[in-house]
Amino acid sequence: MTATLIWILVALVVIGVYLSWTAGRLDRLHARIDAARAALDAQLLRRASVAQELATSGVLDPAASIVLYEAAHAARQAVEEQREVAESELSQALRAVFAEPQQVEAVKEAPGGAETALELAEAVRRVPMARRFHNDAVRAARALRRHRKVRWFRLAGHAPFPMAFEMDDEPPAALIERAA
C-alpha cells in the first residue's frame, strides 16, 4: 500500500514537472513573439519613415511623391486591424514608384539621394526578414498550443492566440538592384 502511494506521488510529481516545463516553454514562445513583433514594428516604421522622407524631399516627380507619401502616411497611422493592409499598400506603392531603374538613378543623383536610396533599400530588405521571424515564432507557439495537454490543463493561461502578420512585402526589384 505504501509503495503504491509513493509511486503515485512520484508519477504526479513527474507529470507536474513536465506540465510546468511545457508552460514555461509556451511562456518563452510568447515572449519571443512579443520581441519579434516589436522588431517587425520597428522595421515597418523605419520603412514608412524613409519612404515618407523621400516623398517629401522633392526628388521624385509630383505624382510619385503623392502616391508614396499617402501610402507611407497611411502605414504609419494605421490602427492594428488595418495595419497589414496599409503595409501591403505601401509595398505596392514602393514597387509602383520604383518600377523603373531610371527612377532609382534619379533619386541617387539628387543631393543626399544615394544615402536615402540605400537606407530605403535596407529598410525594404529587412521587413521580410522581420516578418518571417515573427511568423516563425507564431507558428511554433500555435503548434504547441494545439497539443491536448496545453488545452486540457490551460497552460496558455489568458494569453491571446498568436496571429501571424500577413502582408505583401515584396521589395521593388529596381531599388534593391540599383541601390546596393
PDB file of C-alpha atoms in Angstrom:
ATOM      1  CA  MET A   1       0.000   0.000   0.000  1.00  0.00           C
ATOM      2  CA  THR A   2       2.749   2.469   0.937  1.00  0.00           C
ATOM      3  CA  ALA A   3       4.801   1.597  -2.151  1.00  0.00           C
ATOM      4  CA  THR A   4       1.769   2.205  -4.371  1.00  0.00           C
ATOM      5  CA  LEU A   5       1.196   5.634  -2.823  1.00  0.00           C
ATOM      6  CA  ILE A   6       4.852   6.511  -3.281  1.00  0.00           C
ATOM      7  CA  TRP A   7       4.714   5.520  -6.968  1.00  0.00           C
ATOM      8  CA  ILE A   8       1.536   7.521  -7.453  1.00  0.00           C
ATOM      9  CA  LEU A   9       3.153  10.513  -5.754  1.00  0.00           C
ATOM     10  CA  VAL A  10       6.287  10.167  -7.913  1.00  0.00           C
ATOM     11  CA  ALA A  11       4.149   9.947 -11.072  1.00  0.00           C
ATOM     12  CA  LEU A  12       2.200  13.070 -10.059  1.00  0.00           C
ATOM     13  CA  VAL A  13       5.421  14.966  -9.372  1.00  0.00           C
ATOM     14  CA  VAL A  14       6.863  13.928 -12.757  1.00  0.00           C
ATOM     15  CA  ILE A  15       3.645  14.967 -14.523  1.00  0.00           C
ATOM     16  CA  GLY A  16       3.647  18.276 -12.632  1.00  0.00           C
ATOM     17  CA  VAL A  17       7.268  18.977 -13.570  1.00  0.00           C
ATOM     18  CA  TYR A  18       6.531  18.130 -17.209  1.00  0.00           C
ATOM     19  CA  LEU A  19       3.477  20.405 -17.285  1.00  0.00           C
ATOM     20  CA  SER A  20       5.462  23.180 -15.609  1.00  0.00           C
ATOM     21  CA  TRP A  21       8.232  22.791 -18.182  1.00  0.00           C
ATOM     22  CA  THR A  22       5.677  22.921 -21.015  1.00  0.00           C
ATOM     23  CA  ALA A  23       4.067  26.045 -19.561  1.00  0.00           C
ATOM     24  CA  GLY A  24       7.493  27.687 -19.294  1.00  0.00           C
ATOM     25  CA  ARG A  25       8.255  26.776 -22.879  1.00  0.00           C
ATOM     26  CA  LEU A  26       4.958  28.287 -24.002  1.00  0.00           C
ATOM     27  CA  ASP A  27       5.705  31.429 -21.998  1.00  0.00           C
ATOM     28  CA  ARG A  28       9.110  31.738 -23.665  1.00  0.00           C
ATOM     29  CA  LEU A  29       7.484  31.340 -27.080  1.00  0.00           C
ATOM     30  CA  HIS A  30       5.030  34.117 -26.267  1.00  0.00           C
ATOM     31  CA  ALA A  31       7.922  36.330 -25.152  1.00  0.00           C
ATOM     32  CA  ARG A  32       9.704  35.526 -28.421  1.00  0.00           C
ATOM     33  CA  ILE A  33       6.570  36.528 -30.337  1.00  0.00           C
ATOM     34  CA  ASP A  34       6.437  39.835 -28.463  1.00  0.00           C
ATOM     35  CA  ALA A  35      10.105  40.550 -29.206  1.00  0.00           C
ATOM     36  CA  ALA A  36       9.723  39.585 -32.861  1.00  0.00           C
ATOM     37  CA  ARG A  37       6.620  41.770 -33.168  1.00  0.00           C
ATOM     38  CA  ALA A  38       8.482  44.729 -31.684  1.00  0.00           C
ATOM     39  CA  ALA A  39      11.311  44.195 -34.195  1.00  0.00           C
ATOM     40  CA  LEU A  40       8.804  43.919 -37.042  1.00  0.00           C
ATOM     41  CA  ASP A  41       7.042  47.108 -35.935  1.00  0.00           C
ATOM     42  CA  ALA A  42      10.394  48.914 -35.812  1.00  0.00           C
ATOM     43  CA  GLN A  43      11.296  47.779 -39.333  1.00  0.00           C
ATOM     44  CA  LEU A  44       7.881  48.720 -40.699  1.00  0.00           C
ATOM     45  CA  LEU A  45       8.107  52.143 -39.059  1.00  0.00           C
ATOM     46  CA  ARG A  46      11.603  52.647 -40.434  1.00  0.00           C
ATOM     47  CA  ARG A  47      10.476  51.726 -43.949  1.00  0.00           C
ATOM     48  CA  ALA A  48       7.461  54.062 -43.757  1.00  0.00           C
ATOM     49  CA  SER A  49       9.569  56.907 -42.341  1.00  0.00           C
ATOM     50  CA  VAL A  50      12.218  56.666 -45.041  1.00  0.00           C
ATOM     51  CA  ALA A  51       9.545  56.422 -47.744  1.00  0.00           C
ATOM     52  CA  GLN A  52       7.770  59.467 -46.320  1.00  0.00           C
ATOM     53  CA  GLU A  53      11.041  61.381 -46.119  1.00  0.00           C
ATOM     54  CA  LEU A  54      11.816  60.510 -49.738  1.00  0.00           C
ATOM     55  CA  ALA A  55       8.315  61.515 -50.839  1.00  0.00           C
ATOM     56  CA  THR A  56       8.674  64.961 -49.262  1.00  0.00           C
ATOM     57  CA  SER A  57      12.257  65.549 -50.463  1.00  0.00           C
ATOM     58  CA  GLY A  58      11.224  66.831 -53.889  1.00  0.00           C
ATOM     59  CA  VAL A  59      13.418  64.283 -55.668  1.00  0.00           C
ATOM     60  CA  LEU A  60      10.516  62.288 -57.098  1.00  0.00           C
ATOM     61  CA  ASP A  61       8.031  63.568 -59.613  1.00  0.00           C
ATOM     62  CA  PRO A  62       4.841  65.026 -58.035  1.00  0.00           C
ATOM     63  CA  ALA A  63       2.587  62.056 -58.820  1.00  0.00           C
ATOM     64  CA  ALA A  64       5.055  59.535 -57.397  1.00  0.00           C
ATOM     65  CA  SER A  65       5.593  61.748 -54.348  1.00  0.00           C
ATOM     66  CA  ILE A  66       1.859  61.884 -53.625  1.00  0.00           C
ATOM     67  CA  VAL A  67       1.374  58.135 -54.057  1.00  0.00           C
ATOM     68  CA  LEU A  68       4.366  57.305 -51.872  1.00  0.00           C
ATOM     69  CA  TYR A  69       3.548  59.906 -49.215  1.00  0.00           C
ATOM     70  CA  GLU A  70      -0.075  58.822 -48.864  1.00  0.00           C
ATOM     71  CA  ALA A  71       0.848  55.139 -48.624  1.00  0.00           C
ATOM     72  CA  ALA A  72       3.608  55.815 -46.086  1.00  0.00           C
ATOM     73  CA  HIS A  73       1.377  58.104 -44.038  1.00  0.00           C
ATOM     74  CA  ALA A  74      -1.431  55.517 -44.047  1.00  0.00           C
ATOM     75  CA  ALA A  75       1.013  52.815 -42.949  1.00  0.00           C
ATOM     76  CA  ARG A  76       2.273  54.945 -40.052  1.00  0.00           C
ATOM     77  CA  GLN A  77      -1.226  55.950 -38.914  1.00  0.00           C
ATOM     78  CA  ALA A  78      -2.995  52.605 -39.404  1.00  0.00           C
ATOM     79  CA  VAL A  79      -4.795  51.038 -36.463  1.00  0.00           C
ATOM     80  CA  GLU A  80      -3.869  47.448 -35.634  1.00  0.00           C
ATOM     81  CA  GLU A  81      -6.803  45.925 -37.521  1.00  0.00           C
ATOM     82  CA  GLN A  82      -5.845  47.745 -40.734  1.00  0.00           C
ATOM     83  CA  ARG A  83      -2.061  47.560 -40.377  1.00  0.00           C
ATOM     84  CA  GLU A  84      -1.482  44.580 -42.674  1.00  0.00           C
ATOM     85  CA  VAL A  85      -3.494  46.189 -45.486  1.00  0.00           C
ATOM     86  CA  ALA A  86      -1.783  49.561 -45.081  1.00  0.00           C
ATOM     87  CA  GLU A  87       1.689  47.994 -45.085  1.00  0.00           C
ATOM     88  CA  SER A  88       0.814  45.949 -48.168  1.00  0.00           C
ATOM     89  CA  GLU A  89      -0.332  49.125 -49.909  1.00  0.00           C
ATOM     90  CA  LEU A  90       2.976  50.776 -49.032  1.00  0.00           C
ATOM     91  CA  SER A  91       4.814  47.813 -50.585  1.00  0.00           C
ATOM     92  CA  GLN A  92       2.708  48.177 -53.722  1.00  0.00           C
ATOM     93  CA  ALA A  93       3.339  51.929 -53.833  1.00  0.00           C
ATOM     94  CA  LEU A  94       7.087  51.376 -53.497  1.00  0.00           C
ATOM     95  CA  ARG A  95       7.014  48.863 -56.351  1.00  0.00           C
ATOM     96  CA  ALA A  96       4.976  51.284 -58.476  1.00  0.00           C
ATOM     97  CA  VAL A  97       7.259  54.246 -57.799  1.00  0.00           C
ATOM     98  CA  PHE A  98      10.468  52.268 -58.275  1.00  0.00           C
ATOM     99  CA  ALA A  99       9.268  50.075 -61.143  1.00  0.00           C
ATOM    100  CA  GLU A 100      11.864  51.573 -63.463  1.00  0.00           C
ATOM    101  CA  PRO A 101      15.603  51.650 -62.732  1.00  0.00           C
ATOM    102  CA  GLN A 102      15.679  55.234 -64.053  1.00  0.00           C
ATOM    103  CA  GLN A 103      13.654  56.381 -61.034  1.00  0.00           C
ATOM    104  CA  VAL A 104      16.242  54.908 -58.673  1.00  0.00           C
ATOM    105  CA  GLU A 105      19.040  56.566 -60.651  1.00  0.00           C
ATOM    106  CA  ALA A 106      17.220  59.898 -60.466  1.00  0.00           C
ATOM    107  CA  VAL A 107      16.966  59.571 -56.688  1.00  0.00           C
ATOM    108  CA  LYS A 108      20.648  58.630 -56.383  1.00  0.00           C
ATOM    109  CA  GLU A 109      21.736  61.647 -58.470  1.00  0.00           C
ATOM    110  CA  ALA A 110      19.976  64.132 -56.194  1.00  0.00           C
ATOM    111  CA  PRO A 111      21.937  65.623 -53.277  1.00  0.00           C
ATOM    112  CA  GLY A 112      21.795  63.087 -50.447  1.00  0.00           C
ATOM    113  CA  GLY A 113      19.819  60.755 -52.667  1.00  0.00           C
ATOM    114  CA  ALA A 114      22.348  57.935 -52.684  1.00  0.00           C
ATOM    115  CA  GLU A 115      22.177  57.651 -48.900  1.00  0.00           C
ATOM    116  CA  THR A 116      18.379  57.831 -48.939  1.00  0.00           C
ATOM    117  CA  ALA A 117      18.116  55.179 -51.655  1.00  0.00           C
ATOM    118  CA  LEU A 118      20.488  52.915 -49.728  1.00  0.00           C
ATOM    119  CA  GLU A 119      18.559  53.453 -46.491  1.00  0.00           C
ATOM    120  CA  LEU A 120      15.255  52.681 -48.204  1.00  0.00           C
ATOM    121  CA  ALA A 121      16.722  49.581 -49.862  1.00  0.00           C
ATOM    122  CA  GLU A 122      17.964  48.342 -46.478  1.00  0.00           C
ATOM    123  CA  ALA A 123      14.577  49.019 -44.900  1.00  0.00           C
ATOM    124  CA  VAL A 124      12.659  47.124 -47.564  1.00  0.00           C
ATOM    125  CA  ARG A 125      15.127  44.210 -47.294  1.00  0.00           C
ATOM    126  CA  ARG A 126      14.713  43.926 -43.535  1.00  0.00           C
ATOM    127  CA  VAL A 127      10.905  43.911 -43.459  1.00  0.00           C
ATOM    128  CA  PRO A 128      10.518  40.407 -44.975  1.00  0.00           C
ATOM    129  CA  MET A 129      13.134  39.012 -42.589  1.00  0.00           C
ATOM    130  CA  ALA A 130      11.477  40.554 -39.538  1.00  0.00           C
ATOM    131  CA  ARG A 131       8.078  39.298 -40.695  1.00  0.00           C
ATOM    132  CA  ARG A 132       9.482  35.807 -41.246  1.00  0.00           C
ATOM    133  CA  PHE A 133      10.972  35.733 -37.716  1.00  0.00           C
ATOM    134  CA  HIS A 134       7.656  36.856 -36.261  1.00  0.00           C
ATOM    135  CA  ASN A 135       5.603  34.355 -38.218  1.00  0.00           C
ATOM    136  CA  ASP A 136       8.009  31.517 -37.344  1.00  0.00           C
ATOM    137  CA  ALA A 137       7.578  32.288 -33.656  1.00  0.00           C
ATOM    138  CA  VAL A 138       3.791  32.397 -34.107  1.00  0.00           C
ATOM    139  CA  ARG A 139       3.857  29.063 -35.919  1.00  0.00           C
ATOM    140  CA  ALA A 140       5.858  27.424 -33.106  1.00  0.00           C
ATOM    141  CA  ALA A 141       3.524  28.771 -30.412  1.00  0.00           C
ATOM    142  CA  ARG A 142       0.444  27.697 -32.327  1.00  0.00           C
ATOM    143  CA  ALA A 143       1.835  24.187 -32.757  1.00  0.00           C
ATOM    144  CA  LEU A 144       2.448  23.886 -29.026  1.00  0.00           C
ATOM    145  CA  ARG A 145      -0.935  25.370 -28.121  1.00  0.00           C
ATOM    146  CA  ARG A 146      -2.695  22.769 -30.284  1.00  0.00           C
ATOM    147  CA  HIS A 147      -1.487  19.913 -28.073  1.00  0.00           C
ATOM    148  CA  ARG A 148      -4.150  18.393 -25.854  1.00  0.00           C
ATOM    149  CA  LYS A 149      -2.114  18.761 -22.688  1.00  0.00           C
ATOM    150  CA  VAL A 150      -1.905  22.534 -23.240  1.00  0.00           C
ATOM    151  CA  ARG A 151      -5.637  22.829 -23.839  1.00  0.00           C
ATOM    152  CA  TRP A 152      -6.747  20.425 -21.090  1.00  0.00           C
ATOM    153  CA  PHE A 153      -4.584  21.985 -18.392  1.00  0.00           C
ATOM    154  CA  ARG A 154      -4.970  25.523 -19.785  1.00  0.00           C
ATOM    155  CA  LEU A 155      -1.222  26.080 -19.809  1.00  0.00           C
ATOM    156  CA  ALA A 156      -1.533  29.121 -22.072  1.00  0.00           C
ATOM    157  CA  GLY A 157      -3.410  30.979 -19.385  1.00  0.00           C
ATOM    158  CA  HIS A 158      -5.246  34.004 -20.726  1.00  0.00           C
ATOM    159  CA  ALA A 159      -2.747  34.789 -23.467  1.00  0.00           C
ATOM    160  CA  PRO A 160      -4.475  35.515 -26.774  1.00  0.00           C
ATOM    161  CA  PHE A 161      -3.995  33.029 -29.586  1.00  0.00           C
ATOM    162  CA  PRO A 162      -0.990  34.296 -31.595  1.00  0.00           C
ATOM    163  CA  MET A 163      -1.741  35.666 -35.041  1.00  0.00           C
ATOM    164  CA  ALA A 164       0.670  35.821 -37.954  1.00  0.00           C
ATOM    165  CA  PHE A 165       1.351  39.111 -39.713  1.00  0.00           C
ATOM    166  CA  GLU A 166       0.378  38.606 -43.349  1.00  0.00           C
ATOM    167  CA  MET A 167       1.273  41.304 -45.820  1.00  0.00           C
ATOM    168  CA  ASP A 168       2.729  41.875 -49.253  1.00  0.00           C
ATOM    169  CA  ASP A 169       6.386  42.551 -48.507  1.00  0.00           C
ATOM    170  CA  GLU A 170       7.985  42.002 -51.895  1.00  0.00           C
ATOM    171  CA  PRO A 171      10.597  44.723 -52.378  1.00  0.00           C
ATOM    172  CA  PRO A 172      10.876  46.726 -55.593  1.00  0.00           C
ATOM    173  CA  ALA A 173      13.455  44.896 -57.703  1.00  0.00           C
ATOM    174  CA  ALA A 174      14.887  48.061 -59.272  1.00  0.00           C
ATOM    175  CA  LEU A 175      15.522  49.605 -55.855  1.00  0.00           C
ATOM    176  CA  ILE A 176      17.264  46.527 -54.475  1.00  0.00           C
ATOM    177  CA  GLU A 177      19.449  46.100 -57.567  1.00  0.00           C
ATOM    178  CA  ARG A 178      20.384  49.733 -58.112  1.00  0.00           C
ATOM    179  CA  ALA A 179      20.751  50.992 -54.533  1.00  0.00           C
ATOM    180  CA  ALA A 180      23.381  48.476 -53.493  1.00  0.00           C
TER     181      ALA A 180
END
